[in-house]
PDB file of C-alpha atoms and ligand atoms in Angstrom:
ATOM      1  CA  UNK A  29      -5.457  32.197  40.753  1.00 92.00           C
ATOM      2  CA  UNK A  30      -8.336  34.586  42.036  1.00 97.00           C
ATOM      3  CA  UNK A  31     -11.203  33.472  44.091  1.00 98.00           C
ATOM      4  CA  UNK A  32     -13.949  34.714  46.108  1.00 98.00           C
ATOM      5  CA  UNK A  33     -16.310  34.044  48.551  1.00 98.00           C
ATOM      6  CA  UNK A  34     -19.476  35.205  48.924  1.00 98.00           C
ATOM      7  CA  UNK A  35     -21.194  34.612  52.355  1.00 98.00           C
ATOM      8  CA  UNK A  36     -24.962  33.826  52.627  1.00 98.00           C
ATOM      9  CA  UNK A  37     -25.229  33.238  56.507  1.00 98.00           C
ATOM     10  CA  UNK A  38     -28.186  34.636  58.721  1.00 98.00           C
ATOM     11  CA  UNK A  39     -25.585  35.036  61.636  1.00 98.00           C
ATOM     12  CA  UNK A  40     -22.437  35.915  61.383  1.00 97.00           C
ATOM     13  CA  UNK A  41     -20.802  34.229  64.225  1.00 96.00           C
ATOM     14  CA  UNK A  42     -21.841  30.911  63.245  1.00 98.00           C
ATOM     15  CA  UNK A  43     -21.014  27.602  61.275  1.00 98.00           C
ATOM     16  CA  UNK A  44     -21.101  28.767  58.112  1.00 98.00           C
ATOM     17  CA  UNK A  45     -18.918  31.882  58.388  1.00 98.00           C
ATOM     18  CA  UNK A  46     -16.693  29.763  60.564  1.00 98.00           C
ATOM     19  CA  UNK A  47     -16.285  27.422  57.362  1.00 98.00           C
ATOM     20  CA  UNK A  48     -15.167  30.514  55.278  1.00 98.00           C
ATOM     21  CA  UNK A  49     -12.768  31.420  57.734  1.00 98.00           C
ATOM     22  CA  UNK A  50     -11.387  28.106  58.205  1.00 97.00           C
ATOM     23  CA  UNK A  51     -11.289  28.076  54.258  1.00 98.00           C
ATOM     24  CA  UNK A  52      -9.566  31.055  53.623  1.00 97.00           C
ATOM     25  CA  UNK A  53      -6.805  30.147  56.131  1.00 96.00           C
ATOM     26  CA  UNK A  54      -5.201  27.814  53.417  1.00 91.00           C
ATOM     27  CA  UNK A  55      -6.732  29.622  50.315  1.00 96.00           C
ATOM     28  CA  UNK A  56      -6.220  33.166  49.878  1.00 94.00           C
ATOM     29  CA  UNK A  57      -9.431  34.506  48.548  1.00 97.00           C
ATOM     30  CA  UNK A  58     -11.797  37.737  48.575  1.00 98.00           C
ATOM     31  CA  UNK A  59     -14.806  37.261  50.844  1.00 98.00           C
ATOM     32  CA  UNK A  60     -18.399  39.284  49.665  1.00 98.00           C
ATOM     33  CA  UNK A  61     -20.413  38.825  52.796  1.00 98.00           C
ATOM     34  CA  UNK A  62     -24.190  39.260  51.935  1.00 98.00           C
ATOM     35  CA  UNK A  63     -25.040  40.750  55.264  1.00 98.00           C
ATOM     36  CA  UNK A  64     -22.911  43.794  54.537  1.00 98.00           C
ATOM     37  CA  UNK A  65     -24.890  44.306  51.033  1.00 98.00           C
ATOM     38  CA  UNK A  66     -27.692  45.962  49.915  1.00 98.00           C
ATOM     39  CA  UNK A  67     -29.153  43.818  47.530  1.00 98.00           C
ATOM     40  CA  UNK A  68     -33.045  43.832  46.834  1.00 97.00           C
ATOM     41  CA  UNK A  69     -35.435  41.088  45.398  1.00 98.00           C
ATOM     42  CA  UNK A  70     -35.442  40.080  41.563  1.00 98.00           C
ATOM     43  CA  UNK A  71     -37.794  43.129  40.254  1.00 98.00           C
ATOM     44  CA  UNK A  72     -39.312  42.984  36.526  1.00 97.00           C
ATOM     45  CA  UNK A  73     -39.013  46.174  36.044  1.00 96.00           C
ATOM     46  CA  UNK A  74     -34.877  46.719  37.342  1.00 96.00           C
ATOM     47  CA  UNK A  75     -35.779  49.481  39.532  1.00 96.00           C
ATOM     48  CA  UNK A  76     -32.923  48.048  41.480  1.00 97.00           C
ATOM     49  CA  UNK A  77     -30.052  48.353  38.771  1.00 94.00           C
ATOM     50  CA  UNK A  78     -28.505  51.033  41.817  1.00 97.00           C
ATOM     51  CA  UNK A  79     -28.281  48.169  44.739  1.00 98.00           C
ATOM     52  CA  UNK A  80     -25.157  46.448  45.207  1.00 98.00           C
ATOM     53  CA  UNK A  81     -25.777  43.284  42.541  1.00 98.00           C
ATOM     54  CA  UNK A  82     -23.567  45.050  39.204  1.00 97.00           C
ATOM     55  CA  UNK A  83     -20.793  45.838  41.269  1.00 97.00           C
ATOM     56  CA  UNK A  84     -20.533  42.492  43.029  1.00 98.00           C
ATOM     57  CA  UNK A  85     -20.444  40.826  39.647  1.00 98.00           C
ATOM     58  CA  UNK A  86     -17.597  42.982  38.528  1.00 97.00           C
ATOM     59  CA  UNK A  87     -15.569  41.797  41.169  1.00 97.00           C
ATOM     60  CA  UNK A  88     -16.791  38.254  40.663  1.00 98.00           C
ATOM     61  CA  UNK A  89     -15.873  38.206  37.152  1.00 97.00           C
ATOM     62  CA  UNK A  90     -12.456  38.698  37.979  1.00 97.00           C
ATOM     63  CA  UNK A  91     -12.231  35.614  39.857  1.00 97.00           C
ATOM     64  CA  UNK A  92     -11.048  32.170  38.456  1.00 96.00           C
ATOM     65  CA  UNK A  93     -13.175  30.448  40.943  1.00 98.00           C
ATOM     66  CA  UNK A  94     -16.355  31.657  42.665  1.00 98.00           C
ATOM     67  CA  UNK A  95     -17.468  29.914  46.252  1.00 98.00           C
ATOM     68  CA  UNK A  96     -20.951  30.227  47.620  1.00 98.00           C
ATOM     69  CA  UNK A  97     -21.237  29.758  51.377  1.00 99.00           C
ATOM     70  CA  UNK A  98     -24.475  29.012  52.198  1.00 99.00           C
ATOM     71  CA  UNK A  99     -26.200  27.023  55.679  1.00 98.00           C
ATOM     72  CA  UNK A 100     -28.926  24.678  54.599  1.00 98.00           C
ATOM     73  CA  UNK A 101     -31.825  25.657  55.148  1.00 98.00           C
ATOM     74  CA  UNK A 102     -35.294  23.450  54.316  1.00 98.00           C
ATOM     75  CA  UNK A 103     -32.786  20.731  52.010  1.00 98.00           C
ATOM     76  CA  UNK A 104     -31.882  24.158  50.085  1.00 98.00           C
ATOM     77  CA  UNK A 105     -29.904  26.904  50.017  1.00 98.00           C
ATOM     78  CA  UNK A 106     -30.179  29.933  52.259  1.00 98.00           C
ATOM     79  CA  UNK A 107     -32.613  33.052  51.482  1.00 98.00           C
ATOM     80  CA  UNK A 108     -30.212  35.401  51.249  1.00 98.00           C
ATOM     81  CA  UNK A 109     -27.765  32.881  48.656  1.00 98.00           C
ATOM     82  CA  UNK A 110     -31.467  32.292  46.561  1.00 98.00           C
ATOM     83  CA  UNK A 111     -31.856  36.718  46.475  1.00 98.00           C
ATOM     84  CA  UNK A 112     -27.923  36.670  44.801  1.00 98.00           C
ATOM     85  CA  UNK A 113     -28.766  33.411  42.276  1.00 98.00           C
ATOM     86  CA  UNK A 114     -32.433  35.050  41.054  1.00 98.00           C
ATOM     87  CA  UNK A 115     -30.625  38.574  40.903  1.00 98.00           C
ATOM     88  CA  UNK A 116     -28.465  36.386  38.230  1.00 98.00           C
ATOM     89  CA  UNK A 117     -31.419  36.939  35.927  1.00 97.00           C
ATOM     90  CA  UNK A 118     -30.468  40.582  35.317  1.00 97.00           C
ATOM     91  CA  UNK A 119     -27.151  39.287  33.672  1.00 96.00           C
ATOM     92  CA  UNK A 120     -29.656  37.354  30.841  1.00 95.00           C
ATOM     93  CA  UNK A 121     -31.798  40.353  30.510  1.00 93.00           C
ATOM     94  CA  UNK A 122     -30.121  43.821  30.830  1.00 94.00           C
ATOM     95  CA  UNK A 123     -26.812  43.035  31.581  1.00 95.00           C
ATOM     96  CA  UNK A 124     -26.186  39.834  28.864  1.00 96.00           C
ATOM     97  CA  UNK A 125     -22.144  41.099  28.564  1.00 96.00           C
ATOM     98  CA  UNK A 126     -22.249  40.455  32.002  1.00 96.00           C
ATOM     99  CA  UNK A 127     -23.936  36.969  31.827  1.00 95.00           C
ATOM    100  CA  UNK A 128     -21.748  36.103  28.787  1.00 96.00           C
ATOM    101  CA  UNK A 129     -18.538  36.254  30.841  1.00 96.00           C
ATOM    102  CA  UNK A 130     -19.640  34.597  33.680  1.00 96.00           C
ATOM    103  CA  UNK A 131     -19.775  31.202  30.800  1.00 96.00           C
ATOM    104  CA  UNK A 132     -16.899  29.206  31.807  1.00 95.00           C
ATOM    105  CA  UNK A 133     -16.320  29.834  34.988  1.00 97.00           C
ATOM    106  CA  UNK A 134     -15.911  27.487  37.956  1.00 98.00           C
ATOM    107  CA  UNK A 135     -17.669  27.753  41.039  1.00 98.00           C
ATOM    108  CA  UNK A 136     -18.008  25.603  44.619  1.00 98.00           C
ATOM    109  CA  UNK A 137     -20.701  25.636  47.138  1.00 98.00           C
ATOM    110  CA  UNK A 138     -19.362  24.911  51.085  1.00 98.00           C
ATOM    111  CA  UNK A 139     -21.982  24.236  53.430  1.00 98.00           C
ATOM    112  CA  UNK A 140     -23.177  23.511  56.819  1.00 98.00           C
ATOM    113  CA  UNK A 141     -25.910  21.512  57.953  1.00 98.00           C
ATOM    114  CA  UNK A 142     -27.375  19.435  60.759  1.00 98.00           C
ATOM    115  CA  UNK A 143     -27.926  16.147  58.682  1.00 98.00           C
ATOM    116  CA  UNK A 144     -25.549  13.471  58.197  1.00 97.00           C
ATOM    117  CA  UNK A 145     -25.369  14.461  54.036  1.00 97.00           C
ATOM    118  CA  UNK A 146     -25.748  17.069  52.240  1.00 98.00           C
ATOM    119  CA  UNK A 147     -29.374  16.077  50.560  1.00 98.00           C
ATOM    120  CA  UNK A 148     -29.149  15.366  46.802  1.00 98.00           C
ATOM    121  CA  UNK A 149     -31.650  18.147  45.602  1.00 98.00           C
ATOM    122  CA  UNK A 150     -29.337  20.820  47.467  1.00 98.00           C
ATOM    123  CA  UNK A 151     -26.355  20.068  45.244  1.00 98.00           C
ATOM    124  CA  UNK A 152     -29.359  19.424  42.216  1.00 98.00           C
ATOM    125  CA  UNK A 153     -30.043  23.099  42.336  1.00 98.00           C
ATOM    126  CA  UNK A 154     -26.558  24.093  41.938  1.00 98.00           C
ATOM    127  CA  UNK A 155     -26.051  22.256  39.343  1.00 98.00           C
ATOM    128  CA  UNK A 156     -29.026  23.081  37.312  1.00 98.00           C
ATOM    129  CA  UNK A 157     -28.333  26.839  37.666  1.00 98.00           C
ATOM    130  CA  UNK A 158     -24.442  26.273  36.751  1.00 98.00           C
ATOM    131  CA  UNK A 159     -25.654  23.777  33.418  1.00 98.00           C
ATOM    132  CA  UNK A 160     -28.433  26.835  32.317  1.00 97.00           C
ATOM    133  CA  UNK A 161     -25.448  29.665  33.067  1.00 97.00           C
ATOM    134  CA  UNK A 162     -22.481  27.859  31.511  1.00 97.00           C
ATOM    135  CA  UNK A 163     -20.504  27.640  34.838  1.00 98.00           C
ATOM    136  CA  UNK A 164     -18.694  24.344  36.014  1.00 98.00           C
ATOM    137  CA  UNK A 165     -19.359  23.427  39.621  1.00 98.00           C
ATOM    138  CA  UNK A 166     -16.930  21.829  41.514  1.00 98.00           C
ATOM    139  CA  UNK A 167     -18.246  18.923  44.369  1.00 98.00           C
ATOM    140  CA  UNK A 168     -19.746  20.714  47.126  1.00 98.00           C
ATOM    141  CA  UNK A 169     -17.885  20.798  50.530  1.00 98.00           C
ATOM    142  CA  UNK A 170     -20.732  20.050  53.620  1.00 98.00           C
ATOM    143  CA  UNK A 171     -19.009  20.348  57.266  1.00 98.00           C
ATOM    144  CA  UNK A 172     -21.971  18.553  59.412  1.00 98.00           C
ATOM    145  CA  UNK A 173     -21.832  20.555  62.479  1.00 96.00           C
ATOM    146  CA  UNK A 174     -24.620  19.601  65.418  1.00 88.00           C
ATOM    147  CA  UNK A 175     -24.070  22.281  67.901  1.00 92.00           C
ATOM    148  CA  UNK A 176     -21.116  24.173  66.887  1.00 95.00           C
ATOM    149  CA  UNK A 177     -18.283  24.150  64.090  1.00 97.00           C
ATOM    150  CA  UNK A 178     -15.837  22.031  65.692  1.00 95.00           C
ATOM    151  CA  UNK A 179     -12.632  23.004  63.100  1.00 95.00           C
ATOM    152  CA  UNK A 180     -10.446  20.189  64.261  1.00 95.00           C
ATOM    153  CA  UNK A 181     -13.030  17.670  63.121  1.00 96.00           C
ATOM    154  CA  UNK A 182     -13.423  19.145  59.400  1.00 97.00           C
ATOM    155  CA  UNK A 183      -9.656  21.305  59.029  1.00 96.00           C
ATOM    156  CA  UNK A 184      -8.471  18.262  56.717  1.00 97.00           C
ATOM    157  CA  UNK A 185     -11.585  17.762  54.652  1.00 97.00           C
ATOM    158  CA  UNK A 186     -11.357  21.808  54.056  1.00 98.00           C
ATOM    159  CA  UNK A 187      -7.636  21.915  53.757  1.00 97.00           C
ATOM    160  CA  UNK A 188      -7.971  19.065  51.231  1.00 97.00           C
ATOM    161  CA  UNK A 189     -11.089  21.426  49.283  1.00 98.00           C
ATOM    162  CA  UNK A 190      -9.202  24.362  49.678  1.00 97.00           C
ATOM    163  CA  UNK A 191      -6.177  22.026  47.290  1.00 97.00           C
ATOM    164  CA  UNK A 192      -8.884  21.322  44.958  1.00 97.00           C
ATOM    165  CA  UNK A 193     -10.174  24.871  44.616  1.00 97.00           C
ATOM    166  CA  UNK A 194      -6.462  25.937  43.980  1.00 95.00           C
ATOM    167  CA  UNK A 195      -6.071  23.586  41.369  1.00 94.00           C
ATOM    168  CA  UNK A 196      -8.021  24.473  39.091  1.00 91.00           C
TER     169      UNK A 196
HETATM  170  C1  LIG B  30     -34.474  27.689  59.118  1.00 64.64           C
HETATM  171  C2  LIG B  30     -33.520  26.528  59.260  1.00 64.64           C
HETATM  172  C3  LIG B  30     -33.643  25.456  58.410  1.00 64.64           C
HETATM  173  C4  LIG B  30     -32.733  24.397  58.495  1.00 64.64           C
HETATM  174  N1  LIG B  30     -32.856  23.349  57.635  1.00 64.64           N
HETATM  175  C5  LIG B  30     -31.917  22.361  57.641  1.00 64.64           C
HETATM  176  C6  LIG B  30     -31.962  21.296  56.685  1.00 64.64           C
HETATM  177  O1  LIG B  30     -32.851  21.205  55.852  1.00 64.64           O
HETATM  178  N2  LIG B  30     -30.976  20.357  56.728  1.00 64.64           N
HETATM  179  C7  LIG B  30     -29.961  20.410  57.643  1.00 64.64           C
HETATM  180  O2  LIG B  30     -29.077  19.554  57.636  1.00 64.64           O
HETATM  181  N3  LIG B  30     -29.891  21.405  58.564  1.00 64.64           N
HETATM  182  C8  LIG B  30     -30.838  22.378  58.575  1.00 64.64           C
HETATM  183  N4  LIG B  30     -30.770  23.414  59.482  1.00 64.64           N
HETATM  184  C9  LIG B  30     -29.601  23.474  60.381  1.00 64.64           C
HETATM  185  C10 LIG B  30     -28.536  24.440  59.815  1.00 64.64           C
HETATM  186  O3  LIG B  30     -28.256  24.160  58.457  1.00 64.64           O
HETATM  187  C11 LIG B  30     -27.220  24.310  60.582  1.00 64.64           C
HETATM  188  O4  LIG B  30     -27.419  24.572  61.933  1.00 64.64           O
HETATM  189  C12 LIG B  30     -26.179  25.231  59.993  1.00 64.64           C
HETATM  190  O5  LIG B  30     -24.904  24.795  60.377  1.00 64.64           O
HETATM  191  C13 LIG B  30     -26.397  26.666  60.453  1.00 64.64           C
HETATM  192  O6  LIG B  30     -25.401  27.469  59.912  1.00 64.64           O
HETATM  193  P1  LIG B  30     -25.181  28.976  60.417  1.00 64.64           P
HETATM  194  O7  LIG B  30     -24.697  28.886  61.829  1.00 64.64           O
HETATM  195  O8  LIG B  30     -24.189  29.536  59.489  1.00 64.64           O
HETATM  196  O9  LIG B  30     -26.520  29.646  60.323  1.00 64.64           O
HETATM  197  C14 LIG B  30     -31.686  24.444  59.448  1.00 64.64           C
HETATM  198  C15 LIG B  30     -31.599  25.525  60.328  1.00 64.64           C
HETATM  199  C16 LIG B  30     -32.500  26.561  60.248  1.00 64.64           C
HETATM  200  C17 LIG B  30     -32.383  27.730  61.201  1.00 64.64           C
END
């Protein structure tokens, strides 16, 4: 079973990319880190059919499972995750093959936050945007982390995801 990652952190040395790693440790899986893209703004006009968007999506269709790694930020996701899901609108317009086989697919969302819960409107959004795409999300995985990512506090809450993920 193929899966992939794709990181939407503002640093890369913190909670959230500590999550992925401490994911992939028990799930193999390809990791698309958004920092090391180029990939623009949603633009009418698809002046940015060049950027890096089409051939992330190739490599994303060949995955059984898709996980978005995201901090939250303002009860939502990050910037950089929100660039990726509006970019999605190409696959509806100019790239509908595209769009078509992304229909069925399963995807996760970990996170990291401050709060004691993940707020309900975070995991709302997701699962609007899967229902309107024709994607199945799995339950979201949220490591509260105060300070730092302690990984002995959440390794058997992601061990027990990263099962889940592999099931399917
Ligand atoms: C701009 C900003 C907005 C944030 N908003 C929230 C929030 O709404 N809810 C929450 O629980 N934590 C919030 N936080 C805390 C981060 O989600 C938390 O520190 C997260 O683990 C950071 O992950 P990172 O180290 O990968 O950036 C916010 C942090 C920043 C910088």
């Amino acid at each position: 079973m193929a899966v992939s990652v794709v990181v939407a952190a503002s640093r890369q040395n913190g909670h959230t990319v500590a999550l992925v790693n401490s994911l992939v440790t028990s799930l193999p899986a390809t990791v698309i880190n958004l920092s090391e893209k180029q990939l623009s703004y949603f633009d009418y006009e698809h002046g940015n059919k060049q950027d890096d968007f089409l051939p992330m999506i190739s490599e994303l269709l060949g995955s059984d499972v898709i996980v978005f790694a995201t901090p939250v930020y303002w009860y939502a996701m990050s910037a950089q995750l929100k660039v990726f899901i509006d970019r999605l609108t190409d696959l509806l317009t100019i790239e509908k093959e595209m769009g078509r086989a992304l229909r069925g697919k399963r995807f996760a969302v970990v996170a990291t936050g401050s709060d004691s819960e993940l707020p309900a409107c975070f995991t709302e959004q997701f699962q609007r945007i899967g229902d309107y795409l024709g994607m199945q999300m799995l339950p979201p995985l949220y490591c509260q982390c105060q300070d730092r990512f302690d990984e002995s506090e959440h390794r058997d809450t992601i061990s027990s995801y990263a099962d889940l993920i592999s099931q399917q």
